[in-house]
Amino acid sequence: MDPLTIIIAAPLAAAGLVAVIPGNYRFLIRVIALLATLLSAAVAIWVFAEFEPGASGLQFETRSVWVKSLGIGYHVGLDGVNVGLVLMGALVAFAAACVSREIAERVKEYYVLLLLMAGGILGAFLSWDMFGFYFFHELALVPTFLMIGIWGRGDDRVYATYQITLYLSFGALLVLVGLIAVYVQCGANTFDMVELHRHVAQTPIPAAAQRWMFPLLMFGFGVLVSLWPFHSWAPTGYAAAPTGVAMLHAGVIKKFGLLGLIRVALPLLPEGAREWIPVMGVLAVGNLLYGGWVAMRQSDLNRLLGYSSVAHMGFAFLGLASLTVLGVTGAVVVMIAHGFLAGLNFALSGYLRRVAGTTQMDRMGGLLDKVPFIGALLVMAMLAGCGVPGFANFVGELLVLFGAWEANKTWVVVAAWAGLVVGAVYTLRAVRTILHGPLRTELATVADPAGAWHRSAYALLVVALLLFGVVPGLLIARIEPDAKAVSGTIATGIEMKAAGEVGSIVRGAVAAAGVGVRQ
Amino acid sequence: MTVGLNHYLAVSGLLFCIGLAGVLFRRNLLVVYMCIEMMLAAASLALVAFSRFRGDLDGQVLALLVISVAAAEVAVGLALIVAVCRRGLKPTADELAGMKL
Amino acid sequence: MSGFSAIGLELAVVVGALAILMIGVCVSSERRSFLSYVAALFVGLVLLSSFLVSWPEKQAFFEGTYLVDGLALFFKRLFLVAAGFVLVMASGSSRETAIGVEFPVLVLIALAGMMFAASAGGFILLFVALELVTVTFYVLVAFARNTRRSLEAGVKFLIIGAVTSAFLVLGMAFVYGATGTMNFDELRVAPIDVGNKQLFDIGLVLVFVGVGFKLAAVPSQIWAPDVYEGAPAPVGAFLASGSKAVGLVLIVRVMNSTMLQGETLWAVLLAVSAVASILYGALCAIPQKDLKRLLGYSSIVTAGYLLIGLASGSEAGIGASLYYMTAYTFAALAVFTVVSIVFGASEPAEIVGLAGLYKRSPLLAVALTLSMISLAGIPPLAGFFGKFLLVKSAVGSAGLKTGLVVLIGVMVVGILISIYYYFGVIRAVYWVAPSKDGKSIIVTRSERVALIMLMVGLVWLGLFPGRLIRASSGAVGSIAPSRQAIAEVVKHDGERR
Amino acid sequence: MPAIEQLVWGILLLPLISAAGITLFGLRRPRLAGVLSVGAAAGVAVLSLLVFTGTPFGEWWECSAEWLSVGELNVPVALRFDPLSLTMGLIVAWVSFVIHVYSLGYMRGDRGFGRYFAGLSLFLFSMLLIVLAGNLLVLFIGWELVGVSSYLLIGFWYQRPAAADASKKAFLLNRLGDFGFLVGLLLVWSKTGTVDISELECKLALDPGLLGSLATAAGLLIFCGVLGKSAQFPLHVWLPDAMEGPTPVSALIHAATMVAAGVYLLCRVFFLLALPGSAALELIAWVGAFTALLAAVIATQQDDIKRILAYSTLSQLGYMVMAVGASSVSQPPVAAMYHLSTHACFKALLFLGAGSVICAVHHEQNIWRMGALGKKMPVTFVTFLIAALALAGVPPLSGFFSKESILASVLESNVAARHALFAVAVAVAALTGFYMTRLVAVTFFGPERTQIAGQARESGMILTIPLLILAVPSAFAGFWGIDSAYASQFKGAAVEHAGVFGRIAAAFTHSPVATLWGLGAAIVGIVTGLAVYWNAATDRLPEKLGLVAGWARNRFYFDELYAALNEATHEFLSRLADGVDRWVISGIMVRGVHGSIELAGRLLRLTQTGNIQIHAVLLGAGIAILLLIVLRH
Amino acid sequence: MRVFVALVLQRPVSGSGTLKSKESAVNIGSSIEPVVFAVFAVLTLVAGFLVVANPISRNPVTSAMFLVLTILSVAGLFVLLGAFFLAAVQVLVYAGAVIVLFLFVVMVWGGDGVERGKLRKFAMVVGGASLAVFLTLLGGALTGAGQDTKVGLTEGGARSLGELLINRHLLAFELMALMLLAAVIGSVFLGRKDNK
């Protein structure tokens, strides 16, 4: 069995195995879940290490036919972009399995769903077939719904669950239509991305078609990544989700949409991209500034983290929108770094909730005394979140800013403001309210339940963040050649336009669509 | 003046509409059912007229089958209405409106 | 192949029905429940035998009134599958449907009607077969004649059914009048004068209305919620699977034979009906509290999806509709099986009553969840692939007909809304703890087997759809060459003029 | 010089290893933490000395390691050793080392001992990164990390709300400056394609018009970073609050090194600021002057010993910034660096002395609750006095020389309004003398105002030895040729003075007008101070000055002003965005769509009346509508 | 009946009338045909109208009686169209069987003669509007249909229909039988008393 299939199959097989184990063998279930995710993570680390940066073509590639008549296949492989993502996904999944010990009831169902989610998203990251890409991603939808619904928290749980489910389905459906449109318009009768890239290089998709397909994919994937103003599912959903789900979702699954933009939308629809990139840029800035501002006013830690992740996605979008090697590389680094960071953040917030019994920040205070280890990690996570050097996020954001500068200076300035200043405001506020200040009397008696095993999950994520922050070359050497390819497919010289012109683009597209419909 | 296809069709159409009006406006289900029979008869008339004027007997075969089907339907339908009445319900539109929305 | 071997499958079913009627008369009423098993087994055998015979690619019998082709065969097998599961569902010892001999006999007769309808080569057989199904269903819907709901459903089904068949006859008359023939093959190439064009158009619309009654497509969808709610669960299952499929196959046949003269008409007709069905069904389903009624509305939505496949006008589109119909059949059968086990055949099926099902019977919970997921169109289940194919065909044709863009949009909206209410069921199953009197539910062995088969089917079709795609495209392909032939005929015609 | 190249990495790595080591193993082991941290600091001190001496005078070299390289952006970790960085590094290393040692005593027994030293080590690393960086992006990284470690150390006693708030404030205001700095970097990079200092210098030397019309903007944006880090007006408000941190931290970070980094940065990129056509320097000069004056005025009315020193620091930093601003290509900012170096020593000494005093009076910081400490704490008193006099600019202490050179450079600068600047500088010098006299007089002389003051005793050796060590350079730094080291950085500006006496005399011979004015101002300040505060029981000045004193006491209400400003702009926008999110996006858009769909469903299902007749009507209507639609096409 | 038909069409009574004959095409043009058509047409429509909206009586029995009249007049029209067998079947099956069944049920179960419930405005308006649409559309389509139709006449007697039924439409015919079986089973099942 090839390593990539092991990465996907381990959690899925474990899910099947757990499903047939009687529910009262909790220990066994946990061990199986941990071992499966650990196996995935170990193999992911191995392939990351073995990956040869800059080599042409896919590595560790495996392909087999799935549905022949439609040109659907099982095709997994690694390039510089997804090798890091898979590593991140597998590690976060392992961490999520570790912190899921907090689940006390209906353990079996929980792990089945968690493993399903993990396997699904890893499969999506690895897939080079558009169908499989979508298929694997959608595997996570039902588990998300059930897990937030059953093990979620808060009064808003039901609403949040439906909102996240419907929003994600909406995005996914747009994506589905877009992907099928790509398939149909390419006329290559294949869903295989490698072949599509090859095919498009010779016979590009008609520009007129690209013009309506690109926004479909952009907004579809955008919704999945909480592109402004389609973001409101993220904070609500994450606030209600159980820790493991929030970690996996915010950290890993959310990156699917960005990967989709890199893999499908940008390289296959360069004309459409040229037309629509400015809109994406504007929305990215919306994510950054608006997400940050709203985060400033949150009183619930999870919602704050949710909005901060909305804001961070703005960097990724901005990087992609810049279409420069720097920007795209930066965007991928941001994706990976934010994966670790969001996983860590939500893990910590879950921990604090267990300690303090709430995620309302003003009902915590001075907790650093009680939970020095977790508190220190939270400080680190928060600092990483506002882009302090030493953490991988800094590298990504720096690259994005440098990459996007030539494209549109105003936006970069705004983005820098949002990242450096607004980001610092809300992260420091969180640290100040939760950890600093005198210990609240009602928290005086709480205990710090962390054990060594438990801590390892958190530490793992911090170490990853620090490692890639201090030695960014590990990631960048792998990413850069492929980022070059992505930005190279779209001829240089695109300038992101000012907001007024963006309006005219949108109006033009709407008018064109209207004409098309009337015809 | 000769009686052409038009005239038969006009009768058929009008009868159909009258039957439909009955279906739409009468509340007694028995009467409604009668009106449906009228609609079927009107349709049969159209079939026969076309059959006659197109020179093809298939239309009449279908009309024949329509009559038989209608008879079978009436049998079952009336048995159903009897069963309804057995339960002490009146066979009217308003009475049989227990399931809604 | 002679005419009588061509109708071998139908003949077998009819003979089976008569045999069971005979046996049933001789058996005391307490022991009749096994008749359903016998009937189910028999149906299974017929299904198997359908695979053993080598059928001609495309051949007409009885002077062109009866067609044997891939399409017919595909649907016949689908009907057989549906009937088999319905019979198993009906056999539960505590159910009204298990008491009399009438139920299996009527189901088999209806099945025979469906199978004939699938092979109809002209309006006459179409009408008679369709009415055979309809009349049988009048009885089946009201089968729980001790309950008011069932009777009420029966009456509603009867009235609306009778009115739509009147429209159907009128429509057939008009088409006949405009073309001078009722045979599908002749219809294809029949020229239509300008003066008759409107007659023809109205006729087609009315035929669509009449056949759409089976499909539960707008505008003849109005009966669906009440009837699904009131009918006994196995009948509901048969309505959702067999009866709906009859509507589909007949629309395909009629459409295929009148495509030449009425291409734009069909495009508009199907699109309008599809959009209206999806929106109506999906919106109305949102506040439903009764699972059977919910399925009634969802069946309207499904009709809309099926019509989208047809509206895209391509072979792939029709194939997608067939695929989706199959997927829907499996899911609907599974849901109704669960409903009939949990609530009984003719009791109200309040969604609230599903609370804690995961604890009362994990099998039922999983089966219900899988079918809901499949209905909602989420991987890795059959329904997803169905919707995938539908979207694909619609997008594929969208380049030709831009109006399909609207259809795709509506479909997306419909799927979204349907996720909302289907997930509501899942929510009831898993989120909510069981009430105090929630005892565990006993599932008989046959039901267990049936459910597992259905679940395997759902997963299998979702993961390995290749076989069914081949089958459905083969079925569509079997009627396609004639369309090409027509095109050539027309071209010649044009040249001559 | 391969040997040195190996060594220089040690300078950076030692504190980093120490920080990591303490974080991993030393948080609960104070001894380990202390040994590691102080060891690292000592190592750095020795290494920096070795490198300093190993580099021929006036020469420079670089070494670098691969770090980040994507496309056109190439950022190696480049270290640049030139007179500027070497001297600055030496000062940083040694002052740090002394303060590390001092901290061992000052922080003894604190629960967060390990955490404290981890932060200190991290700070040392980042500060050295700033100093040695040969690449502006690497410098920026150090810049940010310095901010972080400052945040961690100010908030060291995080249980105190004041400390927690102060740390947050410091970080945010620094961030504000860094934002400008980063944008400046982006601007420079996009125009010149490099962020490497040497390369940049070369390119600008070859083509001074490379930045074009953006030269001023680039300079000022980079200066934004300085505003934050060196706490210049208008971002000056964080520094006094930062005194909530432990005193050694105040000494090291908020007096000697980190805040001076801004001035260092200005000198580092002086070639960029002094580009022809750039008006940056003049503005910088005025910002510095204003800050110096403002802070000096405020310092006269503060009662907290550390706050007085903090404002004094502000004032002196303003002085230095002004000096940079008053410089030009022909007259490079040697004076600023000179003052920076001497100031680092005597201000650190002042803070450490203050720490010693605070320890002695049981963490009382109000000078009006002290008094007559001079006799009880002789070592502290003497060293403190030396430093204070140095600060006031009394010859022949080090501060005199550096201040004199600043005054001279201002007087001789090319700035249009140089006389006004000079007047400000003289006024600040006078005020400096005044408030330092006030501080010393009230703290060490006069009556014992409280019981605690009466019981005060001299601090232990571990606290006093660092004081003594620092007192040496504070007193005599002016005799060594630090300025010539800097001068060699800026070629052509080197003025060699022979011998110690030559150096002392130079102050008078070089620019006698400036020197006399400065000296006079200092004397006026000191005399006035003595007149007002000698044996004073209370502060009599407020009565005399009235409103001005009140304003000064309340720091001219800058905090309140900023709070209001922030509330009116950023917080307002945030509230607006939140409102939009809550009501428009989550409310109207999401819930609205959801609600209207649900409503549509509820309305539409009213058609299902259950009445067969209505069903029939709807069927008929449906067919009619369908017919109409279809036939119209 | 036969006599009456012959009278109207001026044809020999003995003719079986199963053939597509050219003579009948000639014969039909006789002057009496429009009159007979008019009589039957008016009778059909008036009786039909009275089934639906009888101004004197709302009793279902009355409706049933007028239905008989309608059916009979339609049968008359069938005759005019040469569908003799069909006319006979219509009379036999409808007037003879169906209406009796109706009357039976009406007498036993539904004969109180009162229309229960009130007619809703909504139903009136919408139903009326749709009816109007139907009338216009059908009118347009049907008048269009006749104009350029060449009249090829066909007569449907028992033999010709019978031959068609057992040859070409055998399956439909057999299915009819099956349907009647189903109807019997169903009616018996639904109509019988509860077997509790």
Coordinates of N, CA, C and O in Angstrom, one line a residue, chain A residues 96 131 185 229 285 416 419 461 509:
Chain A
A96 N -6.3 16.6 17.7 CA -7.7 16.6 18.0 C -8.2 15.3 18.6 O -9.0 15.3 19.6
F131 N -13.2 15.3 -8.7 CA -14.3 14.6 -8.1 C -13.9 14.1 -6.7 O -14.6 14.4 -5.7
Q185 N -16.6 22.3 -19.7 CA -16.0 23.3 -20.6 C -14.6 22.9 -21.1 O -14.3 23.2 -22.2
P229 N -18.3 38.7 2.6 CA -19.1 38.7 3.8 C -19.9 37.4 4.0 O -21.0 37.4 4.6
V285 N -9.4 42.0 1.9 CA -9.1 43.1 2.8 C -10.3 43.2 3.8 O -10.2 43.5 5.0
A416 N -1.7 45.3 6.5 CA -0.7 45.4 7.5 C -1.3 46.0 8.8 O -1.0 45.5 9.9
G419 N -3.3 43.3 10.4 CA -2.5 42.2 11.0 C -1.7 42.7 12.2 O -1.7 42.1 13.2
L461 N 1.6 21.1 18.6 CA 1.2 22.2 17.7 C 2.1 23.4 17.8 O 2.5 24.0 16.8
A509 N -20.1 41.9 -15.1 CA -20.3 40.5 -15.1 C -21.8 40.2 -15.0 O -22.4 39.3 -15.6

